[in-house]
Amino acid sequence: MTDDTSDSVREQARPADPGPVAYADPAPLGLAGFAMPTILLSIINTNLLKEPGAIFPVLALAAFYGGLAQFVAGLFEFRRGNTFGATVFASFGAFWLTYWWLVPRVAAVGNAHNALGLFLLLWAVFTAYMAVAALRTSLAVLAVLVLLTITFVLLAIGEFQGGLAPQVATQVGGWFGIATGLAAWYASAAGVINSTHRRTLLPTWPH
């Protein structure tokens, strides 16, 4: 003979199944972390800002915002099951950490224009195929990656040309970089503002 009362007590004592954990969208953080150092570095590349120490604020942003914060956003995209977001944010977070590590060492050693040109060209290839993937996301994100691909190509050409003064290709790449950063900032602002207001105030034109 079974004890129905005991069985009922045991059922009630079992812990409830945990509900799904809600994670905030990390994309606005990743986009903002990408935008800010991109804009500042691009202003330097246009030769509008000529202060010798201007690179140091860029390196600080590259390490902690473009690098660390964006890389963390990529990790959270992995947790959300977003392959595209995880790949793009973790990769560009690593790009900015690499930039932070690389620039002082290149400055100390000297000429590395061809190597830097190849470095930028490889990133152009990566960005181009991420732009193909972005065809299934939104026009705002697609615009960021298309502009960034052009920026990398122009900066690579500028490095291959060598020389101390900023090359024309580098300066034009700087203007494209500013446009890239502004597009990323817009996409970030849209993600935050639309989520906070729970309606579309800044359209991103999703596909």
Coordinates of N, CA and C in Angstrom, one line a residue:
M1 N 0.9 -1.2 0.0 CA 0.0 0.0 0.0 C 0.9 1.2 0.0
T2 N 0.6 2.2 -0.9 CA 1.5 3.3 -1.1 C 0.9 4.5 -0.2
D3 N 1.8 5.3 0.2 CA 1.5 6.5 1.0 C 1.3 7.7 0.1
D4 N 0.0 7.9 -0.3 CA -0.2 9.0 -1.3 C 0.1 10.4 -0.7
T5 N 0.0 10.5 0.6 CA 0.3 11.8 1.3 C 1.8 12.0 1.1
S6 N 2.7 11.0 1.4 CA 4.1 11.2 1.3 C 4.5 11.5 -0.1
D7 N 3.9 10.8 -1.1 CA 4.2 11.1 -2.5 C 3.9 12.6 -2.8
S8 N 2.8 13.1 -2.4 CA 2.4 14.5 -2.6 C 3.3 15.4 -2.0
V9 N 3.8 15.1 -0.8 CA 4.8 16.0 -0.1 C 6.1 16.1 -0.9
R10 N 6.5 14.9 -1.4 CA 7.8 14.8 -2.2 C 7.7 15.6 -3.5
E11 N 6.5 15.6 -4.1 CA 6.3 16.3 -5.3 C 6.4 17.8 -5.1
Q12 N 5.8 18.3 -4.0 CA 5.8 19.7 -3.7 C 7.2 20.2 -3.3
A13 N 8.0 19.2 -2.7 CA 9.4 19.6 -2.3 C 10.4 19.7 -3.4
R14 N 10.0 19.2 -4.6 CA 11.0 19.3 -5.7 C 11.1 20.7 -6.1
P15 N 12.3 21.2 -6.5 CA 12.5 22.5 -6.9 C 11.8 22.7 -8.3
A16 N 11.3 23.9 -8.4 CA 10.6 24.2 -9.7 C 11.6 24.3 -10.8
D17 N 11.2 23.9 -12.0 CA 12.1 24.0 -13.2 C 12.4 25.5 -13.4
P18 N 13.7 25.8 -13.6 CA 14.0 27.2 -13.8 C 13.5 27.6 -15.2
G19 N 13.0 28.9 -15.2 CA 12.5 29.4 -16.4 C 13.6 29.9 -17.3
P20 N 13.3 30.2 -18.6 CA 14.4 30.7 -19.5 C 15.0 32.0 -18.9
V21 N 16.3 32.1 -19.0 CA 17.0 33.3 -18.6 C 17.0 34.3 -19.7
A22 N 16.5 35.5 -19.3 CA 16.5 36.6 -20.3 C 17.8 37.3 -20.3
Y23 N 18.4 37.5 -21.5 CA 19.7 38.2 -21.7 C 19.4 39.5 -22.5
A24 N 19.9 40.6 -22.0 CA 19.8 41.8 -22.8 C 20.6 41.7 -24.1
D25 N 20.2 42.4 -25.1 CA 20.8 42.4 -26.4 C 22.2 43.1 -26.3
P26 N 23.3 42.4 -26.5 CA 24.6 42.9 -26.4 C 25.0 43.7 -27.7
A27 N 24.2 43.7 -28.7 CA 24.6 44.3 -30.0 C 24.9 45.9 -29.9
P28 N 24.0 46.6 -29.2 CA 24.2 48.0 -29.0 C 25.6 48.3 -28.3
L29 N 26.0 47.5 -27.3 CA 27.3 47.7 -26.7 C 28.4 47.4 -27.7
G30 N 28.3 46.3 -28.4 CA 29.3 46.0 -29.4 C 29.5 47.0 -30.5
L31 N 28.3 47.6 -31.0 CA 28.4 48.6 -32.0 C 29.0 49.9 -31.5
A32 N 28.6 50.3 -30.3 CA 29.2 51.5 -29.7 C 30.7 51.4 -29.4
G33 N 31.0 50.2 -28.9 CA 32.5 49.9 -28.6 C 33.3 50.0 -29.9
F34 N 32.7 49.6 -31.0 CA 33.4 49.7 -32.3 C 33.4 51.1 -32.8
A35 N 32.3 51.8 -32.6 CA 32.2 53.1 -33.3 C 33.1 54.2 -32.7
M36 N 33.3 54.2 -31.4 CA 34.0 55.4 -30.8 C 35.5 55.4 -31.2
P37 N 36.3 54.3 -31.0 CA 37.7 54.3 -31.4 C 37.8 54.5 -32.9
T38 N 36.8 54.0 -33.7 CA 36.9 54.1 -35.1 C 36.8 55.5 -35.6
I39 N 35.9 56.3 -35.0 CA 35.7 57.7 -35.3 C 37.0 58.5 -34.9
L40 N 37.5 58.3 -33.7 CA 38.6 59.0 -33.3 C 39.9 58.7 -34.1
L41 N 40.1 57.4 -34.4 CA 41.3 57.1 -35.2 C 41.1 57.6 -36.6
S42 N 39.9 57.6 -37.1 CA 39.7 58.1 -38.5 C 39.9 59.6 -38.6
I43 N 39.6 60.3 -37.6 CA 39.8 61.8 -37.6 C 41.3 62.0 -37.7
I44 N 42.1 61.2 -37.0 CA 43.6 61.3 -37.1 C 44.0 60.9 -38.6
N45 N 43.4 59.9 -39.1 CA 43.8 59.5 -40.5 C 43.5 60.5 -41.5
T46 N 42.5 61.3 -41.3 CA 42.2 62.4 -42.3 C 43.2 63.5 -42.2
N47 N 44.0 63.5 -41.2 CA 45.0 64.6 -40.9 C 44.3 65.8 -40.4
L48 N 43.1 65.8 -39.9 CA 42.4 66.9 -39.3 C 43.0 67.2 -37.9
L49 N 43.4 66.1 -37.3 CA 44.0 66.2 -35.9 C 45.5 65.8 -36.0
K50 N 46.4 66.7 -35.7 CA 47.8 66.5 -36.0 C 48.6 66.4 -34.7
E51 N 48.0 66.4 -33.6 CA 48.8 66.4 -32.3 C 49.6 65.1 -32.2
P52 N 50.8 65.2 -31.8 CA 51.6 63.9 -31.7 C 51.1 62.9 -30.7
G53 N 50.4 63.4 -29.6 CA 49.9 62.5 -28.6 C 48.5 62.1 -28.9
A54 N 47.9 62.4 -30.0 CA 46.5 62.1 -30.3 C 46.3 60.6 -30.3
I55 N 47.3 59.8 -30.6 CA 47.1 58.3 -30.7 C 46.8 57.7 -29.3
F56 N 47.2 58.3 -28.2 CA 47.1 57.7 -26.9 C 45.6 57.6 -26.5
P57 N 44.7 58.6 -26.7 CA 43.3 58.3 -26.4 C 42.7 57.2 -27.3
V58 N 43.2 57.1 -28.6 CA 42.8 56.0 -29.4 C 43.2 54.7 -28.8
L59 N 44.4 54.6 -28.4 CA 44.9 53.3 -27.8 C 44.1 52.9 -26.5
A60 N 43.8 54.0 -25.7 CA 43.0 53.7 -24.5 C 41.6 53.1 -24.9
L61 N 40.9 53.8 -25.9 CA 39.6 53.3 -26.3 C 39.7 51.9 -26.9
A62 N 40.8 51.7 -27.7 CA 41.0 50.4 -28.4 C 41.1 49.3 -27.4
A63 N 41.8 49.5 -26.3 CA 42.0 48.5 -25.3 C 40.7 48.2 -24.5
F64 N 40.1 49.2 -24.0 CA 39.0 49.0 -23.0 C 37.6 49.0 -23.6
Y65 N 37.4 49.8 -24.6 CA 36.0 49.9 -25.2 C 35.9 49.2 -26.5
G66 N 36.7 49.5 -27.4 CA 36.7 48.8 -28.7 C 37.1 47.3 -28.5
G67 N 38.1 47.1 -27.6 CA 38.6 45.8 -27.4 C 37.8 45.0 -26.4
L68 N 38.0 45.3 -25.1 CA 37.4 44.5 -24.0 C 35.9 44.5 -24.1
A69 N 35.2 45.7 -24.1 CA 33.8 45.7 -24.1 C 33.2 45.0 -25.3
Q70 N 33.8 45.3 -26.4 CA 33.2 44.6 -27.6 C 33.4 43.1 -27.7
F71 N 34.5 42.7 -27.2 CA 34.8 41.2 -27.1 C 33.8 40.6 -26.1
V72 N 33.5 41.2 -25.0 CA 32.5 40.7 -24.1 C 31.1 40.6 -24.8
A73 N 30.8 41.7 -25.5 CA 29.5 41.6 -26.3 C 29.5 40.4 -27.2
G74 N 30.6 40.1 -27.8 CA 30.6 38.9 -28.7 C 30.4 37.6 -27.9
L75 N 30.9 37.6 -26.7 CA 30.7 36.4 -25.9 C 29.3 36.2 -25.5
F76 N 28.6 37.3 -25.2 CA 27.2 37.2 -24.9 C 26.3 36.8 -26.2
E77 N 26.8 37.3 -27.3 CA 26.1 36.8 -28.5 C 26.2 35.3 -28.7
F78 N 27.4 34.7 -28.4 CA 27.5 33.3 -28.4 C 26.4 32.7 -27.5
R79 N 26.3 33.2 -26.3 CA 25.3 32.7 -25.3 C 23.9 32.8 -25.9
R80 N 23.6 33.8 -26.7 CA 22.3 34.0 -27.2 C 22.1 33.1 -28.5
G81 N 23.1 32.5 -28.9 CA 23.0 31.6 -30.1 C 23.1 32.4 -31.4
N82 N 23.6 33.6 -31.4 CA 23.8 34.5 -32.6 C 25.2 34.3 -33.2
T83 N 25.3 33.5 -34.2 CA 26.6 33.2 -34.8 C 27.2 34.4 -35.4
F84 N 26.4 35.2 -36.1 CA 26.9 36.4 -36.8 C 27.4 37.4 -35.8
G85 N 26.5 37.7 -34.8 CA 26.9 38.7 -33.8 C 28.1 38.3 -33.0
A86 N 28.2 37.0 -32.6 CA 29.4 36.5 -31.9 C 30.6 36.7 -32.7
T87 N 30.6 36.3 -34.0 CA 31.8 36.4 -34.8 C 32.2 37.8 -35.1
V88 N 31.3 38.7 -35.4 CA 31.7 40.0 -35.7 C 32.2 40.8 -34.5
F89 N 31.5 40.7 -33.3 CA 31.9 41.5 -32.2 C 33.2 40.9 -31.5
A90 N 33.3 39.6 -31.4 CA 34.5 39.0 -30.9 C 35.7 39.3 -31.8
S91 N 35.5 39.2 -33.1 CA 36.6 39.5 -34.0 C 37.1 40.9 -34.0
F92 N 36.1 41.9 -34.0 CA 36.6 43.3 -34.0 C 37.0 43.7 -32.6
G93 N 36.5 43.0 -31.6 CA 37.1 43.3 -30.2 C 38.6 42.8 -30.2
A94 N 38.8 41.7 -30.8 CA 40.2 41.2 -30.9 C 41.0 42.1 -31.8
F95 N 40.4 42.7 -32.9 CA 41.1 43.7 -33.8 C 41.6 44.9 -33.0
W96 N 40.7 45.4 -32.1 CA 41.1 46.6 -31.4 C 42.2 46.3 -30.3
L97 N 42.1 45.1 -29.7 CA 43.1 44.7 -28.8 C 44.5 44.5 -29.5
T98 N 44.4 43.9 -30.7 CA 45.6 43.8 -31.5 C 46.2 45.2 -31.8
Y99 N 45.3 46.1 -32.2 CA 45.8 47.4 -32.6 C 46.5 48.1 -31.4
W100 N 45.9 48.0 -30.2 CA 46.4 48.5 -29.0 C 47.8 48.0 -28.7
W101 N 48.0 46.7 -28.9 CA 49.3 46.0 -28.7 C 50.3 46.3 -29.8
L102 N 49.8 46.5 -31.0 CA 50.7 46.6 -32.2 C 51.3 47.9 -32.4
V103 N 50.5 49.0 -32.2 CA 51.0 50.3 -32.6 C 52.2 50.8 -31.9
P104 N 52.3 50.7 -30.6 CA 53.6 51.1 -29.9 C 54.8 50.3 -30.3
R105 N 54.6 49.1 -30.6 CA 55.8 48.2 -31.0 C 56.2 48.5 -32.5
V106 N 55.3 48.8 -33.4 CA 55.7 49.2 -34.7 C 56.4 50.6 -34.7
A107 N 55.9 51.5 -33.8 CA 56.5 52.8 -33.7 C 57.9 52.7 -33.2
A108 N 58.2 51.7 -32.3 CA 59.5 51.6 -31.7 C 60.5 50.9 -32.7
V109 N 60.0 50.0 -33.5 CA 60.9 49.3 -34.4 C 61.1 50.1 -35.7
G110 N 60.1 50.7 -36.3 CA 60.3 51.5 -37.5 C 59.4 51.0 -38.6
N111 N 59.9 51.0 -39.8 CA 59.2 50.8 -41.1 C 58.5 49.4 -41.1
A112 N 57.2 49.4 -41.2 CA 56.5 48.1 -41.4 C 55.3 48.3 -42.3
H113 N 55.4 49.2 -43.3 CA 54.3 49.6 -44.1 C 53.7 48.4 -44.8
N114 N 54.5 47.6 -45.5 CA 54.0 46.5 -46.2 C 53.3 45.5 -45.3
A115 N 53.9 45.2 -44.2 CA 53.2 44.3 -43.3 C 51.9 44.8 -42.8
L116 N 51.9 46.1 -42.5 CA 50.6 46.7 -42.0 C 49.6 46.7 -43.1
G117 N 50.1 46.9 -44.4 CA 49.1 46.9 -45.5 C 48.5 45.5 -45.7
L118 N 49.3 44.5 -45.5 CA 48.7 43.1 -45.6 C 47.8 42.9 -44.4
F119 N 48.2 43.3 -43.2 CA 47.3 43.2 -42.0 C 45.9 43.8 -42.3
L120 N 45.9 45.0 -42.9 CA 44.6 45.7 -43.1 C 43.9 45.0 -44.3
L121 N 44.6 44.5 -45.3 CA 43.9 43.8 -46.4 C 43.3 42.5 -45.9
L122 N 43.9 41.8 -45.0 CA 43.3 40.6 -44.5 C 42.0 41.0 -43.7
W123 N 42.0 42.0 -43.0 CA 40.8 42.5 -42.3 C 39.7 42.9 -43.3
A124 N 40.1 43.5 -44.4 CA 39.2 43.8 -45.5 C 38.5 42.6 -46.0
V125 N 39.2 41.5 -46.2 CA 38.6 40.2 -46.7 C 37.6 39.7 -45.7
F126 N 38.0 39.7 -44.4 CA 37.1 39.2 -43.3 C 35.8 40.1 -43.3
T127 N 36.0 41.4 -43.4 CA 34.8 42.3 -43.3 C 33.9 42.2 -44.5
A128 N 34.5 41.9 -45.6 CA 33.7 41.7 -46.9 C 32.8 40.5 -46.7
Y129 N 33.3 39.4 -46.2 CA 32.4 38.2 -46.2 C 31.4 38.3 -45.0
M130 N 31.8 39.1 -44.0 CA 30.8 39.4 -42.9 C 29.7 40.3 -43.5
A131 N 30.0 41.2 -44.5 CA 29.0 42.0 -45.1 C 28.0 41.2 -45.9
V132 N 28.5 40.1 -46.5 CA 27.7 39.2 -47.2 C 26.7 38.5 -46.2
A133 N 27.2 38.1 -45.1 CA 26.3 37.6 -44.1 C 25.3 38.6 -43.6
A134 N 25.7 39.9 -43.5 CA 24.8 40.9 -43.0 C 23.7 41.2 -43.9
L135 N 23.7 40.7 -45.1 CA 22.5 40.9 -46.0 C 21.3 40.3 -45.4
R136 N 21.4 39.4 -44.4 CA 20.3 38.8 -43.7 C 20.0 39.5 -42.4
T137 N 20.6 40.6 -42.1 CA 20.4 41.3 -40.8 C 19.6 42.5 -41.0
S138 N 20.2 43.7 -41.1 CA 19.6 44.9 -41.3 C 20.4 45.8 -42.2
L139 N 19.8 46.8 -42.8 CA 20.5 47.7 -43.7 C 21.5 48.6 -42.9
A140 N 21.2 48.8 -41.6 CA 22.1 49.6 -40.8 C 23.4 48.9 -40.6
V141 N 23.3 47.6 -40.2 CA 24.5 46.8 -40.0 C 25.2 46.5 -41.3
L142 N 24.5 46.3 -42.3 CA 25.1 46.1 -43.7 C 25.9 47.3 -44.1
A143 N 25.4 48.5 -43.8 CA 26.1 49.8 -44.2 C 27.4 49.9 -43.4
V144 N 27.4 49.5 -42.1 CA 28.6 49.5 -41.3 C 29.7 48.7 -42.0
L145 N 29.3 47.5 -42.3 CA 30.3 46.5 -42.8 C 30.8 46.8 -44.3
V146 N 29.9 47.4 -45.1 CA 30.3 47.8 -46.4 C 31.3 49.0 -46.4
L147 N 30.9 50.0 -45.6 CA 31.8 51.1 -45.4 C 33.1 50.7 -44.8
L148 N 33.1 49.8 -43.8 CA 34.3 49.3 -43.2 C 35.2 48.6 -44.2
T149 N 34.7 47.8 -45.0 CA 35.4 47.1 -46.1 C 36.2 48.1 -46.9
I150 N 35.5 49.1 -47.4 CA 36.1 50.2 -48.2 C 37.2 50.9 -47.4
T151 N 36.9 51.2 -46.1 CA 37.9 51.8 -45.3 C 39.2 51.0 -45.2
F152 N 39.1 49.7 -44.9 CA 40.2 48.8 -44.8 C 41.1 48.8 -46.1
V153 N 40.4 48.7 -47.2 CA 41.1 48.7 -48.5 C 41.9 50.0 -48.7
L154 N 41.2 51.1 -48.5 CA 41.9 52.4 -48.6 C 43.1 52.5 -47.7
L155 N 42.9 52.1 -46.4 CA 44.0 52.2 -45.5 C 45.2 51.3 -45.9
A156 N 44.8 50.1 -46.4 CA 45.9 49.2 -46.9 C 46.7 49.8 -48.0
I157 N 46.0 50.4 -49.0 CA 46.6 51.1 -50.1 C 47.6 52.1 -49.6
G158 N 47.1 52.9 -48.6 CA 47.9 54.0 -48.0 C 49.2 53.4 -47.4
E159 N 49.1 52.3 -46.7 CA 50.3 51.7 -46.1 C 51.2 51.1 -47.2
F160 N 50.7 50.5 -48.2 CA 51.6 50.0 -49.3 C 52.3 51.1 -50.0
Q161 N 51.7 52.3 -50.0 CA 52.4 53.5 -50.6 C 53.6 54.0 -49.8
G162 N 53.5 53.7 -48.5 CA 54.6 54.1 -47.6 C 54.7 55.6 -47.4
G163 N 55.9 56.0 -46.8 CA 56.1 57.4 -46.6 C 55.7 57.9 -45.2
L164 N 56.2 59.0 -44.8 CA 55.9 59.5 -43.4 C 54.6 60.3 -43.4
A165 N 54.4 61.1 -44.4 CA 53.1 61.9 -44.4 C 51.9 61.1 -44.7
P166 N 50.8 61.4 -44.2 CA 49.6 60.6 -44.6 C 49.3 60.6 -46.1
Q167 N 49.2 59.4 -46.6 CA 48.9 59.3 -48.1 C 47.4 59.7 -48.4
V168 N 47.2 60.1 -49.6 CA 45.8 60.5 -50.0 C 44.9 59.3 -49.7
A169 N 45.3 58.1 -50.0 CA 44.4 56.9 -49.8 C 44.1 56.8 -48.3
T170 N 45.1 57.1 -47.4 CA 44.8 57.0 -46.0 C 43.9 58.1 -45.6
Q171 N 44.0 59.3 -46.1 CA 43.1 60.4 -45.7 C 41.7 60.1 -46.2
V172 N 41.5 59.6 -47.4 CA 40.2 59.2 -47.9 C 39.6 58.1 -47.0
G173 N 40.5 57.1 -46.7 CA 40.1 56.0 -45.8 C 39.6 56.6 -44.5
G174 N 40.3 57.6 -44.0 CA 39.8 58.3 -42.7 C 38.4 58.8 -42.8
W175 N 38.1 59.4 -44.0 CA 36.7 59.9 -44.1 C 35.7 58.8 -44.2
F176 N 36.1 57.7 -44.9 CA 35.2 56.5 -44.9 C 35.1 55.9 -43.5
G177 N 36.2 56.0 -42.7 CA 36.2 55.4 -41.4 C 35.2 56.2 -40.5
I178 N 35.2 57.6 -40.6 CA 34.3 58.4 -39.9 C 32.8 58.0 -40.2
A179 N 32.6 57.8 -41.5 CA 31.2 57.4 -41.9 C 30.9 56.0 -41.3
T180 N 31.8 55.1 -41.3 CA 31.6 53.8 -40.7 C 31.3 53.9 -39.2
G181 N 32.0 54.7 -38.5 CA 31.8 54.9 -37.1 C 30.4 55.5 -36.8
L182 N 30.1 56.5 -37.6 CA 28.8 57.1 -37.4 C 27.6 56.2 -37.7
A183 N 27.8 55.3 -38.7 CA 26.8 54.3 -39.0 C 26.6 53.3 -37.9
A184 N 27.8 52.9 -37.3 CA 27.7 52.0 -36.2 C 27.1 52.7 -35.0
W185 N 27.4 53.9 -34.8 CA 26.8 54.6 -33.6 C 25.2 54.7 -33.8
Y186 N 24.8 55.0 -35.1 CA 23.4 55.0 -35.3 C 22.7 53.7 -35.0
A187 N 23.3 52.6 -35.5 CA 22.8 51.3 -35.2 C 22.7 51.0 -33.8
S188 N 23.8 51.4 -33.0 CA 23.8 51.2 -31.6 C 22.7 52.0 -30.9
A189 N 22.6 53.3 -31.3 CA 21.5 54.1 -30.7 C 20.1 53.6 -31.0
A190 N 19.9 53.1 -32.2 CA 18.6 52.5 -32.6 C 18.3 51.3 -31.7
G191 N 19.3 50.4 -31.4 CA 19.1 49.3 -30.5 C 18.7 49.7 -29.1
V192 N 19.4 50.7 -28.6 CA 19.1 51.1 -27.2 C 17.8 51.8 -27.1
I193 N 17.6 52.8 -28.0 CA 16.4 53.7 -27.9 C 15.1 52.9 -28.2
N194 N 15.2 52.1 -29.3 CA 14.0 51.3 -29.6 C 13.6 50.3 -28.5
S195 N 14.7 49.7 -27.9 CA 14.4 48.7 -26.8 C 13.8 49.4 -25.6
T196 N 14.4 50.6 -25.3 CA 13.9 51.3 -24.1 C 12.5 51.8 -24.2
H197 N 12.2 52.3 -25.4 CA 10.8 52.9 -25.7 C 9.8 51.8 -26.1
R198 N 10.4 50.6 -26.4 CA 9.5 49.5 -26.8 C 8.7 49.8 -28.1
R199 N 9.3 50.6 -28.9 CA 8.8 50.8 -30.3 C 9.9 51.4 -31.1
T200 N 9.7 51.4 -32.4 CA 10.7 51.8 -33.4 C 10.7 53.3 -33.5
L201 N 11.7 54.0 -32.9 CA 11.9 55.4 -33.1 C 13.0 55.6 -34.1
L202 N 14.0 54.8 -34.1 CA 15.1 54.9 -35.1 C 15.1 53.6 -36.0
P203 N 14.6 53.7 -37.2 CA 14.5 52.4 -38.0 C 15.9 51.9 -38.4
T204 N 16.1 50.6 -38.5 CA 17.3 50.0 -39.0 C 17.0 49.2 -40.3
W205 N 15.8 49.2 -40.7 CA 15.4 48.6 -42.0 C 15.8 47.1 -42.0
P206 N 15.3 46.3 -41.1 CA 15.6 44.9 -41.1 C 15.1 44.2 -42.4
H207 N 15.8 43.1 -42.8 CA 15.4 42.3 -44.0 C 14.3 41.4 -43.6

